[in-house]
mmCIF file of C-alpha atoms and ligand atoms in Angstrom:
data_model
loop_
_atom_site.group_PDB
_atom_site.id
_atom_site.type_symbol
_atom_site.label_atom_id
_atom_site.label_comp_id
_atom_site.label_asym_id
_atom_site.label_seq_id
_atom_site.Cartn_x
_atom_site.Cartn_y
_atom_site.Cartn_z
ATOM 1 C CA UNK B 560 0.000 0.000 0.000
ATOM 2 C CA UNK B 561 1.362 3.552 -0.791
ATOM 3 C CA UNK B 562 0.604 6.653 1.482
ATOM 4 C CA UNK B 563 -0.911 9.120 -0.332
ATOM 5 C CA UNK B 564 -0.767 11.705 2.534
ATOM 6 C CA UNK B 565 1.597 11.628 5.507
ATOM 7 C CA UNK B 566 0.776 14.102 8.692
ATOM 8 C CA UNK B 567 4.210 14.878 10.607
ATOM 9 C CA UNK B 568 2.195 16.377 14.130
ATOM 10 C CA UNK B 569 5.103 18.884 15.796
ATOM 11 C CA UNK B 570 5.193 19.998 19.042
ATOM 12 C CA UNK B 571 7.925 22.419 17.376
ATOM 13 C CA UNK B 572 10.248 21.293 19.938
ATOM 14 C CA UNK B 573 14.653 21.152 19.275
ATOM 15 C CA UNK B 574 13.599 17.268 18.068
ATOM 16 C CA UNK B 575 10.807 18.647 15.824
ATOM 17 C CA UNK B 576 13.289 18.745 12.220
ATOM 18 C CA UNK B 577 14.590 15.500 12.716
ATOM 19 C CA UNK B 578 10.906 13.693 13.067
ATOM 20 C CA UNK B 579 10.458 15.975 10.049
ATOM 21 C CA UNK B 580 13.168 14.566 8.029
ATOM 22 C CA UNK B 581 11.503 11.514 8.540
ATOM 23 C CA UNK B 582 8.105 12.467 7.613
ATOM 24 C CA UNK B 583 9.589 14.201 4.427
ATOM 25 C CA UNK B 584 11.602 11.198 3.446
ATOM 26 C CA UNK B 585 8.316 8.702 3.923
ATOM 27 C CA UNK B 586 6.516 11.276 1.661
ATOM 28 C CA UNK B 587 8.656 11.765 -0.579
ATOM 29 C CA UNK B 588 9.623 7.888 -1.335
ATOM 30 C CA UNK B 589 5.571 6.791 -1.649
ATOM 31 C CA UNK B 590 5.029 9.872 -3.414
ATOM 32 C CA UNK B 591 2.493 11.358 -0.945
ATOM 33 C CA UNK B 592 1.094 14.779 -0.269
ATOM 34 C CA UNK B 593 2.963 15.865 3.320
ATOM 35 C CA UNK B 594 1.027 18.341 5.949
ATOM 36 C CA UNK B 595 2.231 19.752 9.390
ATOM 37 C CA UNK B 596 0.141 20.467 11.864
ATOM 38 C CA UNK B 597 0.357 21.871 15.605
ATOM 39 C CA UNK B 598 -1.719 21.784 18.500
ATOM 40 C CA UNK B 599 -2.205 24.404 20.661
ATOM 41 C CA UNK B 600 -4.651 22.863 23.600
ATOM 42 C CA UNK B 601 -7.856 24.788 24.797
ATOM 43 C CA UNK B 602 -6.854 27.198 27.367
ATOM 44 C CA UNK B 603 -10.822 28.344 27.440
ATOM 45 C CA UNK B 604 -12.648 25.124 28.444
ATOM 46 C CA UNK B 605 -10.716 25.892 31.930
ATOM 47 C CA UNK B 606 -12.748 29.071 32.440
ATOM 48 C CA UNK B 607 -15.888 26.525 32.666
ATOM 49 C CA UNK B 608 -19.488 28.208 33.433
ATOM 50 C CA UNK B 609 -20.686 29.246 29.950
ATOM 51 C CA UNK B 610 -17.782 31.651 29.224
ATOM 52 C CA UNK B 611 -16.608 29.344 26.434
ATOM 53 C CA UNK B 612 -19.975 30.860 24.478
ATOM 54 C CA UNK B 613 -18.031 34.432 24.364
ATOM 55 C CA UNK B 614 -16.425 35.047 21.076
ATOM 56 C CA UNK B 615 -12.460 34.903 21.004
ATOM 57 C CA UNK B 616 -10.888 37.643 21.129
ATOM 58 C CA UNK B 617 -8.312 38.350 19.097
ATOM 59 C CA UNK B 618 -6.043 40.409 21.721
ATOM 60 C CA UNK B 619 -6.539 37.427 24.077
ATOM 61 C CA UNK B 620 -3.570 35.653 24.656
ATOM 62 C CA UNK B 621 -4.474 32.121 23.003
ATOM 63 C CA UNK B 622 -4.836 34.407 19.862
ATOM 64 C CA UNK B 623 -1.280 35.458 20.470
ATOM 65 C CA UNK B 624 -0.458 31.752 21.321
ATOM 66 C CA UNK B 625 -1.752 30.705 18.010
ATOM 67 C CA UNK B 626 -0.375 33.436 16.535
ATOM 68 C CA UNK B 627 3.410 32.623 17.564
ATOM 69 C CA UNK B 628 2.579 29.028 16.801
ATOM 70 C CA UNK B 629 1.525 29.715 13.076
ATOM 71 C CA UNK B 630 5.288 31.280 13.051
ATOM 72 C CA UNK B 631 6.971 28.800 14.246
ATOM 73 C CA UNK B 632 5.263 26.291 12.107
ATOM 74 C CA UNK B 633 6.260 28.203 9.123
ATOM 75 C CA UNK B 634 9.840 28.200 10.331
ATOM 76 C CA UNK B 635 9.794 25.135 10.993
ATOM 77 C CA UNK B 636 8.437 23.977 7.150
ATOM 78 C CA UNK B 637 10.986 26.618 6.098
ATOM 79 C CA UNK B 638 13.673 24.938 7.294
ATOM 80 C CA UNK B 639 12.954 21.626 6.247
ATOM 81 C CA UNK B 640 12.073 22.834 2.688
ATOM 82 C CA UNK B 641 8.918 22.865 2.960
ATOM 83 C CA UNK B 642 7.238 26.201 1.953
ATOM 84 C CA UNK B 643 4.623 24.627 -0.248
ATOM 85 C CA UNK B 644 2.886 21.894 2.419
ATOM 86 C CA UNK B 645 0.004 22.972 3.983
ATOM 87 C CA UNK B 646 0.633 23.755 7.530
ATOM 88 C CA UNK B 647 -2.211 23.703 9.979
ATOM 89 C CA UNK B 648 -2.514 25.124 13.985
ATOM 90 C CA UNK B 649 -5.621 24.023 15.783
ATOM 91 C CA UNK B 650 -6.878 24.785 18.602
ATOM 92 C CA UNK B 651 -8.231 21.708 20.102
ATOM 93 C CA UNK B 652 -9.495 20.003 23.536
ATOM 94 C CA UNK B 653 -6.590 17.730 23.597
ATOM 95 C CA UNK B 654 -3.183 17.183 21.328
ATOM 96 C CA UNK B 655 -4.823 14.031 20.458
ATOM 97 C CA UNK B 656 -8.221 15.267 19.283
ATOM 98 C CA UNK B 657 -6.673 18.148 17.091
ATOM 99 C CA UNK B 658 -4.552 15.209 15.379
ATOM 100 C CA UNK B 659 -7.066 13.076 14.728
ATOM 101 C CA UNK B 660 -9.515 15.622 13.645
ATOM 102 C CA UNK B 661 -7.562 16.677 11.324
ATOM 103 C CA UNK B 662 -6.760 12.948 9.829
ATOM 104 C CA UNK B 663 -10.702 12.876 9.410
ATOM 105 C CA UNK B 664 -11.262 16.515 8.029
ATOM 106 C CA UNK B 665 -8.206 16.169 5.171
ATOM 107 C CA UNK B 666 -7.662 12.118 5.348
ATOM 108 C CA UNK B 667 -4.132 11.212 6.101
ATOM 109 C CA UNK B 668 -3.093 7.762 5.705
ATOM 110 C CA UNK B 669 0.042 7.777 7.528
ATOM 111 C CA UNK B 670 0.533 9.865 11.367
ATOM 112 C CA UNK B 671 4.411 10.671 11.926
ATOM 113 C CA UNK B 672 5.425 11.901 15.454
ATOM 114 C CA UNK B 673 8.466 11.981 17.744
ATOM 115 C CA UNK B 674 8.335 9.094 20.473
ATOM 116 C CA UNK B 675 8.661 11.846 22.734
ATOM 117 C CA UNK B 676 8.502 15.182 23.206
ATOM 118 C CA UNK B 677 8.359 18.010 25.657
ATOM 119 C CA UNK B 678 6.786 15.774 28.179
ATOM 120 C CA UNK B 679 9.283 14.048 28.263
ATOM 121 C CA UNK B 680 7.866 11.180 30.299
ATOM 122 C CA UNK B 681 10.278 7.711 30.905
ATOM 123 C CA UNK B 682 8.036 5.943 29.213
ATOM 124 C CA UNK B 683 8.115 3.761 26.297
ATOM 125 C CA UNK B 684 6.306 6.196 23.939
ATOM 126 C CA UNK B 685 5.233 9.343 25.146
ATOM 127 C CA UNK B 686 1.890 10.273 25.938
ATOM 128 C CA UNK B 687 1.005 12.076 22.440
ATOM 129 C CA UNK B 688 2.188 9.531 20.664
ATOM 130 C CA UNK B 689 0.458 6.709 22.659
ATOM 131 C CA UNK B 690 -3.005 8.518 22.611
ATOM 132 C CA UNK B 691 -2.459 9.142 19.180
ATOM 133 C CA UNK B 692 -1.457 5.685 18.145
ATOM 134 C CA UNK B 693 -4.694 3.940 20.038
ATOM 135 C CA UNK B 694 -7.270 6.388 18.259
ATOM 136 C CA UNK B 695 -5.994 6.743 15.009
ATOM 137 C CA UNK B 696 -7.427 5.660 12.654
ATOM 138 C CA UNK B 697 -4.134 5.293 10.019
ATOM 139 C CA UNK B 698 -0.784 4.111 10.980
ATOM 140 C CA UNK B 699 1.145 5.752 12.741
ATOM 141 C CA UNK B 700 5.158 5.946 12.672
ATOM 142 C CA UNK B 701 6.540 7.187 16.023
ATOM 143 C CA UNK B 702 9.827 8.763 15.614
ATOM 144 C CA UNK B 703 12.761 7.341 17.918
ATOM 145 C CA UNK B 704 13.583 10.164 19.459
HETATM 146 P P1 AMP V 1475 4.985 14.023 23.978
HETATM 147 O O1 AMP V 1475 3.627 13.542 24.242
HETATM 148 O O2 AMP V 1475 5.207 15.410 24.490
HETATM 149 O O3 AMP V 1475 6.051 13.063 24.460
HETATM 150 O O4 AMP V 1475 5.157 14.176 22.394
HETATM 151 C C1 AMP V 1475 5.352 13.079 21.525
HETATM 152 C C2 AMP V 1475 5.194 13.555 20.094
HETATM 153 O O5 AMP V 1475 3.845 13.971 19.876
HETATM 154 C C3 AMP V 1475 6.042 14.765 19.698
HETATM 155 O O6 AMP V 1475 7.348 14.400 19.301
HETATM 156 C C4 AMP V 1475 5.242 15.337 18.541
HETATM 157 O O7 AMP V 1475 5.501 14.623 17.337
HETATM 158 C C5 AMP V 1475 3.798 15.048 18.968
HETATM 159 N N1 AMP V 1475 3.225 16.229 19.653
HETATM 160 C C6 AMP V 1475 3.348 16.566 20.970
HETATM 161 N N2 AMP V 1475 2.712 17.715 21.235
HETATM 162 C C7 AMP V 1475 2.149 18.125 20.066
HETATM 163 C C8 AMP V 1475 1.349 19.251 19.683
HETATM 164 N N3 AMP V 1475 0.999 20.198 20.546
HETATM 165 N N4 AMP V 1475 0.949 19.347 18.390
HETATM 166 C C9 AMP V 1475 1.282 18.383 17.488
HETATM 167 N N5 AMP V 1475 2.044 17.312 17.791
HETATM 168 C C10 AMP V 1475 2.472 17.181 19.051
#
């Protein structure tokens, strides 16, 4: 079977461009289209109590989070030479829920991610990449970082 598109998720951590060598390499050998995306979690749903009916804001600082994020993504693609991918940053419940919503909204066949991250938990995957790998829908390549 041949990917036809390949989603490297990036916490844009120091790690990020290798697991993005990776991704590019996989894409490039099958072929496939290659996006990037990055989650940036709900900092909202904490304020509880309806508030999460108020618009956002654009001079709150999520805004500015996802602002800085859409940056570094773009540096990030940059460097790895790759200006023309589509790059997405979501703003989701969960890392894992922004992933995997966006396998289902632009249907990726292949999930590439670092084995860990900035967690940087001692266990055998970390705990992106575990969630990620028991929802998905697609294979998923975690990245021995
Ligand atoms: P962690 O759960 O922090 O150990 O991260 C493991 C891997 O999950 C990382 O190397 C990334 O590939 C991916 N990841 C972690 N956080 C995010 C995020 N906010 N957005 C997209 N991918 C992420």
């Amino acid at each position: 079977m041949a990917y036809q598109h390949v989603l490297f998720a990036t916490d844009l951590s120091d790690d990020a461009p290798r697991v993005g060598e990776r991704a590019k390499d996989i894409a490039q050998k099958y072929g496939a289209r290659l996006s990037l995306i990055h989650v940036v979690e709900d900092v909202n749903i904490s304020l509880g109590g309806g508030y999460e009916l108020l618009p956002v804001l654009p001079e709150l600082p999520d805004e500015a989070l996802l602002q800085e994020a859409r940056v570094a993504l773009g540096q990030l693609a940059q460097r790895l030479g790759l200006d023309a991918a589509d790059k997405w940053v979501v703003n989701a419940p969960s890392t894992k829920e922004g992933i995997l919503g966006a396998v289902k909204d632009h249907g990726a066949d292949l999930i590439v991610v670092g084995s860990h991250g900035r967690h940087g938990l001692a266990l055998l995957l970390g705990s992106t990449a575990n969630a990620v790998l028991h929802g998905a829908p697609c294979d998923v390549l975690a990245v021995r970082i």
